[in-house]
mmCIF file of C-alpha atoms in Angstrom:
data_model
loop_
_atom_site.group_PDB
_atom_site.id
_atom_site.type_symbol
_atom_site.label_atom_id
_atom_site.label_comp_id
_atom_site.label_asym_id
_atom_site.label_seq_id
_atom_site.Cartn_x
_atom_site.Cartn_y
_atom_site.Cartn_z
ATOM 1 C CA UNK A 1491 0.000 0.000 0.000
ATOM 2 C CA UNK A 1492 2.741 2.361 0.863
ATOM 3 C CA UNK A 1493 4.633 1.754 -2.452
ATOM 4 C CA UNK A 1494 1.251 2.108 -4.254
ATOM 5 C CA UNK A 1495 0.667 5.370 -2.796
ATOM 6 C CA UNK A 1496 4.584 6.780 -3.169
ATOM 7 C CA UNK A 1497 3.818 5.970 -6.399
ATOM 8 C CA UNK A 1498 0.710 8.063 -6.505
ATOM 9 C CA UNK A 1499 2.901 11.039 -5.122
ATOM 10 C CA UNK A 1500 5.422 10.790 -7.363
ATOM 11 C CA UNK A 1501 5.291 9.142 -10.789
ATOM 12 C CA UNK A 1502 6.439 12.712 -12.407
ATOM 13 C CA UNK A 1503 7.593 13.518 -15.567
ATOM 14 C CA UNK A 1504 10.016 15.822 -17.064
ATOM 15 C CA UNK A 1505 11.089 16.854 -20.005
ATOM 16 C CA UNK A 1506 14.392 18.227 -21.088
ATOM 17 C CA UNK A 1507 15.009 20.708 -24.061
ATOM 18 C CA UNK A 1508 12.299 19.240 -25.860
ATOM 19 C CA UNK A 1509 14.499 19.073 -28.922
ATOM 20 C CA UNK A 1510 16.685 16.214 -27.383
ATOM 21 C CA UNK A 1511 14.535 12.888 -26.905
ATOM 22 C CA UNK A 1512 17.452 11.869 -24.727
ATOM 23 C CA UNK A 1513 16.993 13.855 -22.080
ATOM 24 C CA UNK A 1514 14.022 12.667 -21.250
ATOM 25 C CA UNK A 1515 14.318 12.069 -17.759
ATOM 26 C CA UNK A 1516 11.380 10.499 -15.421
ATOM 27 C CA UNK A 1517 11.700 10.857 -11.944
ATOM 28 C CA UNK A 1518 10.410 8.320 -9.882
ATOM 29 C CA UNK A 1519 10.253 7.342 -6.360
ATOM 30 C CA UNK A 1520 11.235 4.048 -6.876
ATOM 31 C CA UNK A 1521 14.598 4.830 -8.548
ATOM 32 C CA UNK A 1522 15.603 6.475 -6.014
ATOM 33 C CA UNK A 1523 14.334 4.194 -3.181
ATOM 34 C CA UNK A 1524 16.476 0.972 -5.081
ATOM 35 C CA UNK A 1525 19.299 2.930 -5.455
ATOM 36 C CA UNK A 1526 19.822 4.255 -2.087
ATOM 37 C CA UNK A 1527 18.577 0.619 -0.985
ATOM 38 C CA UNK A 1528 21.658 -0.938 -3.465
ATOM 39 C CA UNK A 1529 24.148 1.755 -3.382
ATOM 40 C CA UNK A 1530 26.524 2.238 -0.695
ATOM 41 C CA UNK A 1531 27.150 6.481 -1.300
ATOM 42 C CA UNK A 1532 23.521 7.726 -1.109
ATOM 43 C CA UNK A 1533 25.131 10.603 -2.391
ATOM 44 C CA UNK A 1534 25.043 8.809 -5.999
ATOM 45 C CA UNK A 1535 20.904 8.609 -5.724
ATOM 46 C CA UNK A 1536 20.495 12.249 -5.909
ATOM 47 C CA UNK A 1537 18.453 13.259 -8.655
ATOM 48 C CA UNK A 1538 19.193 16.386 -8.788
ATOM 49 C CA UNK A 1539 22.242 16.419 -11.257
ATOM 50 C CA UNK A 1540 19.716 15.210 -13.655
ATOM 51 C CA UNK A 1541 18.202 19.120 -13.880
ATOM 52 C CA UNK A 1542 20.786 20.232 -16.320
ATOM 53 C CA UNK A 1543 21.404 23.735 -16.016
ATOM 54 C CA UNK A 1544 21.431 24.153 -19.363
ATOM 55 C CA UNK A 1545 17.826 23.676 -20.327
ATOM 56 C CA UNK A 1546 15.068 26.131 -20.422
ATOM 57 C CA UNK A 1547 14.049 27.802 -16.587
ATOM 58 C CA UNK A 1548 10.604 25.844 -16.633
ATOM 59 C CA UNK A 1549 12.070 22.904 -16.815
ATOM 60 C CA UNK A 1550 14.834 22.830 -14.245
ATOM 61 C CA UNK A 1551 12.168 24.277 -12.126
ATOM 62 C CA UNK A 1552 9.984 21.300 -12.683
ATOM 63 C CA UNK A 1553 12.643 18.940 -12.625
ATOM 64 C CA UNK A 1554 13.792 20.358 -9.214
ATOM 65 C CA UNK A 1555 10.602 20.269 -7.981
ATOM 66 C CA UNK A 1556 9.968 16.428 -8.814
ATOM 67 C CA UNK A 1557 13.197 15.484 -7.364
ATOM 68 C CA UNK A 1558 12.204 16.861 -4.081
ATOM 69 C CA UNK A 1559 9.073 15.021 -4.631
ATOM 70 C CA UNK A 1560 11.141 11.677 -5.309
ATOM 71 C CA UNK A 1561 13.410 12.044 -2.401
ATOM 72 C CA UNK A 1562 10.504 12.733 -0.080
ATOM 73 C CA UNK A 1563 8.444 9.525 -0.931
ATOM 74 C CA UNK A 1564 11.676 7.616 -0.728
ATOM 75 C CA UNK A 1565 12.130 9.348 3.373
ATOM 76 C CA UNK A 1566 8.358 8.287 3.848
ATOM 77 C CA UNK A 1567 9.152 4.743 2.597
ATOM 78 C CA UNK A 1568 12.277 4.124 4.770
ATOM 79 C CA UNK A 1569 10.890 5.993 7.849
ATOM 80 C CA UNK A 1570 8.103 3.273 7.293
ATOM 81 C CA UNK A 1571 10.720 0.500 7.910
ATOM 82 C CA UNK A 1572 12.395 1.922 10.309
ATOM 83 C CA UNK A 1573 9.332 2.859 12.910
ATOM 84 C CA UNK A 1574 8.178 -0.996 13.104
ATOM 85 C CA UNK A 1575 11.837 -1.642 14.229
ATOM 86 C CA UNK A 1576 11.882 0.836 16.847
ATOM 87 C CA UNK A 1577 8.535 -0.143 18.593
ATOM 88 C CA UNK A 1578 10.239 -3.147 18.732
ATOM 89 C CA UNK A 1579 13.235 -2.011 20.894
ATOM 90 C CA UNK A 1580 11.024 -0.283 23.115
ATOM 91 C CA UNK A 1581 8.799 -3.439 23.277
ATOM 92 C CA UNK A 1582 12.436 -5.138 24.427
ATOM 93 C CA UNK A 1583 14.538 -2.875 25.732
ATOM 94 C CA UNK A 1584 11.512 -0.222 27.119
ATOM 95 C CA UNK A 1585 13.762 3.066 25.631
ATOM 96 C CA UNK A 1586 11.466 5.503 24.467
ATOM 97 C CA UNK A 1587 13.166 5.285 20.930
ATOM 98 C CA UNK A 1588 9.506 6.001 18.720
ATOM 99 C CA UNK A 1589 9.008 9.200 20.943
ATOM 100 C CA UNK A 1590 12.719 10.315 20.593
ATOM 101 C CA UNK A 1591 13.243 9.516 17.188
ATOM 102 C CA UNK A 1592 9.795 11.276 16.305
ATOM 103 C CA UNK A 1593 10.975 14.539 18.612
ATOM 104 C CA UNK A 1594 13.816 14.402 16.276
ATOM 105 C CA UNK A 1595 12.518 13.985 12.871
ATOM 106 C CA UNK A 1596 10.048 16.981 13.648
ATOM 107 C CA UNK A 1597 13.266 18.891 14.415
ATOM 108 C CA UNK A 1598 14.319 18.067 11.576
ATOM 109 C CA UNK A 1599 11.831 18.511 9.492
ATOM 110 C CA UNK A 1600 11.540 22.230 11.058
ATOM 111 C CA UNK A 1601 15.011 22.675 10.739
ATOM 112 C CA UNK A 1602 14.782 21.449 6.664
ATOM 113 C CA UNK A 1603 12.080 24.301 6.166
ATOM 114 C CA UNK A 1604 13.420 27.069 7.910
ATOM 115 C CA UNK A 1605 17.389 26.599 6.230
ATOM 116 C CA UNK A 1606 15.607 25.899 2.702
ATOM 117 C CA UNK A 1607 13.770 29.447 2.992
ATOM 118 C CA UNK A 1608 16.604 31.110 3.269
ATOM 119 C CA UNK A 1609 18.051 29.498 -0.037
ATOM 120 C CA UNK A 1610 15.102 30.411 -1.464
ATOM 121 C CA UNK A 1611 14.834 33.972 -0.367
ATOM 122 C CA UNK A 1612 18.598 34.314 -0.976
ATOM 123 C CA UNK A 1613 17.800 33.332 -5.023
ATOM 124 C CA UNK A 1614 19.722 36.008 -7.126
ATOM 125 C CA UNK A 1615 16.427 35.944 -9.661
ATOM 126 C CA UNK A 1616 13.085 36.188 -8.233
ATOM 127 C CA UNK A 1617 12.265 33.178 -10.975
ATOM 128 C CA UNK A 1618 14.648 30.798 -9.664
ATOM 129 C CA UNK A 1619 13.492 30.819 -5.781
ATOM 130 C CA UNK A 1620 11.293 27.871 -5.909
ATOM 131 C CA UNK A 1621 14.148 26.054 -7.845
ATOM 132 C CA UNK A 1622 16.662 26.714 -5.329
ATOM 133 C CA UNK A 1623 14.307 25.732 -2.685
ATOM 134 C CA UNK A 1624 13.520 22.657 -4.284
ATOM 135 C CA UNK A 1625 17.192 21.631 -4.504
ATOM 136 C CA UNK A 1626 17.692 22.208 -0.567
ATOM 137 C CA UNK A 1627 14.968 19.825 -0.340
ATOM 138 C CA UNK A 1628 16.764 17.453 -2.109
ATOM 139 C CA UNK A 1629 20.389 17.906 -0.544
ATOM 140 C CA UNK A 1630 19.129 18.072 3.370
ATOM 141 C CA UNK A 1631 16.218 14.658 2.574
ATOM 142 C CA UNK A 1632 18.914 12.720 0.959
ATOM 143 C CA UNK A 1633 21.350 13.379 3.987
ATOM 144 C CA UNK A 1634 18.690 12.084 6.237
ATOM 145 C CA UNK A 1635 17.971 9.278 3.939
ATOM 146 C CA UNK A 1636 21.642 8.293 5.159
ATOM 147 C CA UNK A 1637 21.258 8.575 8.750
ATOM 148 C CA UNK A 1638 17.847 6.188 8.314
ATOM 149 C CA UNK A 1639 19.328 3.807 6.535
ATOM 150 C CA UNK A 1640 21.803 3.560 9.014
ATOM 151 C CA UNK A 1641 19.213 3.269 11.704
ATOM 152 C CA UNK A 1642 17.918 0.872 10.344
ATOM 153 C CA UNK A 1643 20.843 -1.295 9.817
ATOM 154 C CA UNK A 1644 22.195 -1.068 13.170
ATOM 155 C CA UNK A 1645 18.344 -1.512 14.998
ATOM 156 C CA UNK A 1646 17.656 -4.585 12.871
ATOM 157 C CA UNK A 1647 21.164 -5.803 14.048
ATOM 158 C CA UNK A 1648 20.677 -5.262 17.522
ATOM 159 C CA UNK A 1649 17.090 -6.915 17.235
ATOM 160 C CA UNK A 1650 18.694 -9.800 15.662
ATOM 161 C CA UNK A 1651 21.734 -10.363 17.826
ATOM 162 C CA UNK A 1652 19.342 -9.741 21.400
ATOM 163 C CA UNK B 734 64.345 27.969 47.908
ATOM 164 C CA UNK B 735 66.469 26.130 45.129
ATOM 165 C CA UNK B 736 63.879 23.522 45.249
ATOM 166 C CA UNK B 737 60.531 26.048 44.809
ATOM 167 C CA UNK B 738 62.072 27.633 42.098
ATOM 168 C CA UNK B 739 62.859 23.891 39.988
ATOM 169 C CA UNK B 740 58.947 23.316 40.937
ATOM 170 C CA UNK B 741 58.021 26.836 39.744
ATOM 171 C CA UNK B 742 60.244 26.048 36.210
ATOM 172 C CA UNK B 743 58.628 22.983 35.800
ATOM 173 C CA UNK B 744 55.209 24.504 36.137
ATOM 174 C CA UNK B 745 55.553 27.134 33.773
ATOM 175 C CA UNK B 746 57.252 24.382 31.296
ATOM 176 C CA UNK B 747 54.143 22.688 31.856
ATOM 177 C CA UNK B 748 51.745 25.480 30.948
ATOM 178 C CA UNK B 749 53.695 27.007 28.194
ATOM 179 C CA UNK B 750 54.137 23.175 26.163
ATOM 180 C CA UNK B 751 50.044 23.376 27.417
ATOM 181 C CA UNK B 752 49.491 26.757 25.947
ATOM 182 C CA UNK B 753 51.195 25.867 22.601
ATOM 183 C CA UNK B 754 49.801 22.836 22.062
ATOM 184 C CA UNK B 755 46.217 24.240 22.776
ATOM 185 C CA UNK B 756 47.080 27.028 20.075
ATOM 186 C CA UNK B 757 47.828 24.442 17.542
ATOM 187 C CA UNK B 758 45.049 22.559 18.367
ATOM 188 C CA UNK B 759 42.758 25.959 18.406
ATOM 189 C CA UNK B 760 44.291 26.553 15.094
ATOM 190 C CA UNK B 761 43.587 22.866 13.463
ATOM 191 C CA UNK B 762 40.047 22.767 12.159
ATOM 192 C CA UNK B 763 40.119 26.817 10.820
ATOM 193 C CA UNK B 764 42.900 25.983 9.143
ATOM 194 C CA UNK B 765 42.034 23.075 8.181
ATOM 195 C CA UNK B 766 38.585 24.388 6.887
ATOM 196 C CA UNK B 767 40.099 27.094 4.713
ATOM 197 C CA UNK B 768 42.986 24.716 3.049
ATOM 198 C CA UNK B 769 39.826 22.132 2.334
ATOM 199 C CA UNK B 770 37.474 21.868 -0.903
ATOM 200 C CA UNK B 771 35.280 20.380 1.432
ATOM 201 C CA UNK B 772 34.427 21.686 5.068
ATOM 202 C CA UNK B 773 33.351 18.666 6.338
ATOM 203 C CA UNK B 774 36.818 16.372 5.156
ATOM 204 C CA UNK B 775 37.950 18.170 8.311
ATOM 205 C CA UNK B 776 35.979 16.757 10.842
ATOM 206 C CA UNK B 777 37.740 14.193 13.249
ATOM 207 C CA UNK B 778 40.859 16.850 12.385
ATOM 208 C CA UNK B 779 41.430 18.128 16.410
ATOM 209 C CA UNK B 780 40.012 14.781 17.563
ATOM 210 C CA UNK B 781 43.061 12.907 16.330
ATOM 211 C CA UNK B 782 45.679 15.552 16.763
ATOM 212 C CA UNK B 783 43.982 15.623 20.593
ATOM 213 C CA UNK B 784 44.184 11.741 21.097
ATOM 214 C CA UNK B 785 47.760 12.015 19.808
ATOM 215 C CA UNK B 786 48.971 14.233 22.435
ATOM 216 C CA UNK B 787 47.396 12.011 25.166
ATOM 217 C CA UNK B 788 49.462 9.556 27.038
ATOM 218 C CA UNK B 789 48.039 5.804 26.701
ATOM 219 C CA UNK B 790 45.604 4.138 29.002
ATOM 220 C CA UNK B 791 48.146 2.636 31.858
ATOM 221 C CA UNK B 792 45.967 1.814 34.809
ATOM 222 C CA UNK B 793 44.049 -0.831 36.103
ATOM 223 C CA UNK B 794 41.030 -0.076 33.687
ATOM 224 C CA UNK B 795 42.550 0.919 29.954
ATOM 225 C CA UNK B 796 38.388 0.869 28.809
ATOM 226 C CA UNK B 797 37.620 3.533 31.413
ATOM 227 C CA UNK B 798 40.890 5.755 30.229
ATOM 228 C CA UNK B 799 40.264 5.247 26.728
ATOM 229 C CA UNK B 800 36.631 6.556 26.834
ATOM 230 C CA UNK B 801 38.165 9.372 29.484
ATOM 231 C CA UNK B 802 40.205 10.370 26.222
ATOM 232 C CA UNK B 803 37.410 9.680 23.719
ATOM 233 C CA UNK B 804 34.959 11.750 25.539
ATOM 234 C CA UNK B 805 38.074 14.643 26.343
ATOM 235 C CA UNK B 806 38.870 15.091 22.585
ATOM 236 C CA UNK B 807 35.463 15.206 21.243
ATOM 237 C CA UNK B 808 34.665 17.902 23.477
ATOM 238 C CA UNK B 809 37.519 19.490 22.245
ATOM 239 C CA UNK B 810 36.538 19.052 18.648
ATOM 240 C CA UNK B 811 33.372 20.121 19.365
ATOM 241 C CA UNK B 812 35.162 23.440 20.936
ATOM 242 C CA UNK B 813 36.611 24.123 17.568
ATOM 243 C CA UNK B 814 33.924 23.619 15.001
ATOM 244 C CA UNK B 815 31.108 25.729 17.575
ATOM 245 C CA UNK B 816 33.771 28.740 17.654
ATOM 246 C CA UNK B 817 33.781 28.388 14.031
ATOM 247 C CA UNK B 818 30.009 28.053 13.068
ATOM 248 C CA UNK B 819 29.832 30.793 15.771
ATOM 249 C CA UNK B 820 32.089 33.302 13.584
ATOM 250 C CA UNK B 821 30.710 31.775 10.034
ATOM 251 C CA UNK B 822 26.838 32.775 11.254
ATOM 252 C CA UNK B 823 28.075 36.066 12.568
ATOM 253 C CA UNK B 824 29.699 36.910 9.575
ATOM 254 C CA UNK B 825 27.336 35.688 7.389
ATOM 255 C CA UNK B 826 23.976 37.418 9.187
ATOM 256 C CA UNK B 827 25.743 40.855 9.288
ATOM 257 C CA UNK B 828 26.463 41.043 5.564
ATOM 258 C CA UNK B 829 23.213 38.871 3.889
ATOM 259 C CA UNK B 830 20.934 41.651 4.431
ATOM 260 C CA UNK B 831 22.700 44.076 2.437
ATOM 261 C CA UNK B 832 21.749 42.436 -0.778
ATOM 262 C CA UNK B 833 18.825 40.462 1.003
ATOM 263 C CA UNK B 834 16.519 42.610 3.840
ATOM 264 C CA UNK B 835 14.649 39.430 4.611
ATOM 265 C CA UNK B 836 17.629 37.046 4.810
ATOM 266 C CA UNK B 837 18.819 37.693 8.484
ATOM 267 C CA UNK B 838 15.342 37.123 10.371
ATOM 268 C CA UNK B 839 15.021 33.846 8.362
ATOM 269 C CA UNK B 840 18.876 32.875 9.199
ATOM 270 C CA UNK B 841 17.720 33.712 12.475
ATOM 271 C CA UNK B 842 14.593 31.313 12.422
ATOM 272 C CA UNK B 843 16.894 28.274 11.122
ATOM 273 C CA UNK B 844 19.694 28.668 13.279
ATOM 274 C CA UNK B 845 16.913 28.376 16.000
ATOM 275 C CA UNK B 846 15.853 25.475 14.237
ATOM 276 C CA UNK B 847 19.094 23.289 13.610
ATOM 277 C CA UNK B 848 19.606 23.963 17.496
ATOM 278 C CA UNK B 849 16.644 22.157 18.588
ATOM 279 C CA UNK B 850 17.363 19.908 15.958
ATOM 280 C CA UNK B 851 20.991 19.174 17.071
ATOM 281 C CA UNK B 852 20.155 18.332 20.427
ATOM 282 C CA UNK B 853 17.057 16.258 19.494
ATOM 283 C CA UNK B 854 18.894 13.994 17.075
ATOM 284 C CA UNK B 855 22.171 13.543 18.922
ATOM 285 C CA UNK B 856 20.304 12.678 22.303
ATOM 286 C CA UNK B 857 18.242 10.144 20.622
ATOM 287 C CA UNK B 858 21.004 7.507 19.151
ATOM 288 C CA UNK B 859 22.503 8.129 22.672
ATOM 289 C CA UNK B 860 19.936 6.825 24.276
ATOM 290 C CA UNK B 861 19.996 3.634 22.088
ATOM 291 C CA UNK B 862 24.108 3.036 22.592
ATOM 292 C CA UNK B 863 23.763 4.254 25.986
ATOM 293 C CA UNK B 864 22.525 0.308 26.508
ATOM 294 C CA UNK B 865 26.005 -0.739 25.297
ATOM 295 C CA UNK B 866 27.704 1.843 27.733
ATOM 296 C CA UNK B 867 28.941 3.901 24.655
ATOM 297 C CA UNK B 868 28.347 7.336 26.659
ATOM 298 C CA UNK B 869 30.625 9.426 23.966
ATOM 299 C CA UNK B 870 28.411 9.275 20.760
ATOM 300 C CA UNK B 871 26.088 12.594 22.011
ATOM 301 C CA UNK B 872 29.092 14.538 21.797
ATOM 302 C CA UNK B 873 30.763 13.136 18.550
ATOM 303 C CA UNK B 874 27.269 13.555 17.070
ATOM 304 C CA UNK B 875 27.265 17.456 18.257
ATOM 305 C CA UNK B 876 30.598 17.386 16.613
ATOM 306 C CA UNK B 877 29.781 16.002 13.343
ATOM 307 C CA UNK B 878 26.016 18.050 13.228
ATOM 308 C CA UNK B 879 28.112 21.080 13.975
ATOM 309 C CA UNK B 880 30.743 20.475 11.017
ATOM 310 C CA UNK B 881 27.690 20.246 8.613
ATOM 311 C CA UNK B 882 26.343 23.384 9.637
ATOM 312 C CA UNK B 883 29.165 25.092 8.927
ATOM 313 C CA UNK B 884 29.504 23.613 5.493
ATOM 314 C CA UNK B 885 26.121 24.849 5.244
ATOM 315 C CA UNK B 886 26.584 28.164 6.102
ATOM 316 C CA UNK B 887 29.974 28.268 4.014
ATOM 317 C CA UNK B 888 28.095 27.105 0.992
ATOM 318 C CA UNK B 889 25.245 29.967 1.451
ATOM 319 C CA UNK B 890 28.055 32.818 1.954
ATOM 320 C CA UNK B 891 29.324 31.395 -1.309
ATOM 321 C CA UNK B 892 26.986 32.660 -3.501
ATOM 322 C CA UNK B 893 25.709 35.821 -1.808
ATOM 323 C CA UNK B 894 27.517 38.896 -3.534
#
């Protein structure tokens, strides 16, 4: 259900210069959720590179925008494996670690807003604000895409080994 | 008398080798910052010149010495990178208004932010390792959240005229 409706969210579609079929570039949740699930540098599964700043304003824009899109499905999707494991450990170990780890991903999620405002008030053309936005969005969810993945690898370990 | 002033000697030996060393130390991560492409290659940079100038765990308990010095040098990396996000935000929310009048309230409001972020996200994973006695990891974390502010805050001064 939650892959059907990350799908929903984000099955986005954008196209380059128009002129070049090969730049066609689609922008999908999924990619991004088996690439930072197979790759070891998350850093490789940003989309963001794919908005060439060479095309047309509309189109980065869009392309930003659907990145940010992407990456946020994908922190829904592993934040949905990750919670299961942690009501576990406090089943186990009685920690607290839902509450905490909720306390912190509203922080961060606060903290994610507030910076990418700035970047987007701080655009040198009115026009590309949203864009620059968009790509904060992007560079702050796939840094915490790497601290969840972690999470989960070292919650599912302890689990296993107790 | 002969003997007060050999203590005395030794004791201002003692500071001044302290004093230097501190200095370098002080001097590690700036330096290291501005000689870097990227900010946060330098994190861990006073940590391990800190551990260095430690002497090794001799006593009964080498664990309890060797987290003594884990938890000793972290703080001290921590030190460095807060003094410099400290001089980075100043410098960057007294000239970002110039070109932007909105900028510095909204710097403002996220600095606000990443602090209640920072301390939310680095007590959590404490309180998991905290169950393997690993009491150092809230301050490494404050270290390593604080070295990606900075880059942060490096990155925006970058492309503000």
């Amino acid at each position: 259900m939650i892959r059907a409706l990350i799908a929903a969210l984000t099955v986005l579609s954008v196209s380059g210069t128009g002129a070049d079929a090969a730049s066609e570039v689609l922008l999908e949740a999924d990619t991004v959720i088996t690439c930072v699930d197979e790759e070891p540098d998350i850093q490789t599964c940003v989309p963001a590179p794919l908005c060439d700043p060479s095309w047309a304003f509309f189109h980065r824009q869009a392309c930003a925008e659907a990145a940010a899109a992407a990456v946020n499905a994908t922190l829904i999707h592993f934040r949905a494996r990750l919670l299961p494991l942690l009501d576990q450990l406090d089943a186990a170990l009685d920690g607290g670690f839902a509450a905490a780890e909720a306390t912190a991903h509203d922080a961060w999620l606060t903290y994610r807003d507030a910076n990418c405002n700035v970047d987007r008030s701080t655009s040198l053309d009115t026009i590309g604000a949203d864009e620059a936005r968009d790509t904060c969005y992007v560079q702050h969810g796939i840094r915490r895409l790497a601290v969840i993945r972690g999470d989960i690898d070292r919650f599912a370990f302890k689990l296993a080994a107790d | 008398m002969r003997q007060r002033l050999a203590i005395l000697r030794a004791l201002f030996a003692v500071a001044l080798l302290s004093f230097a060393a501190t200095a370098r130390a002080q001097d590690g991560i700036a330096a290291c910052v501005e000689a870097a492409s990227e900010v946060e290659a330098c994190l861990g940079h006073a940590y391990n010149a800190c551990l260095g100038t430690l002497p090794p765990p001799e006593d009964d308990d080498p664990m309890f010495t060797w987290k003594e010095n884990d938890r000793f040098c972290w703080a001290a990396e921590t030190a460095q990178w807060d003094a410099l996000l400290n001089r980075t935000y100043g410098d960057l929310i007294s000239g970002i208004g110039t070109t932007f009048p909105d900028a510095p309230e909204q710097l403002r409001r996220a600095q606000r932010a990443w602090i209640v972020f920072r301390d939310a996200e680095c007590a959590w994973p404490s309180a998991f390792l905290r169950q393997n006695d690993l009491h150092n990891v809230e301050i490494a974390c404050t270290a390593e959240l604080t070295a990606e502010r900075v880059a942060r805050l490096v990155h925006m001064g970058a492309f503000i005229p």
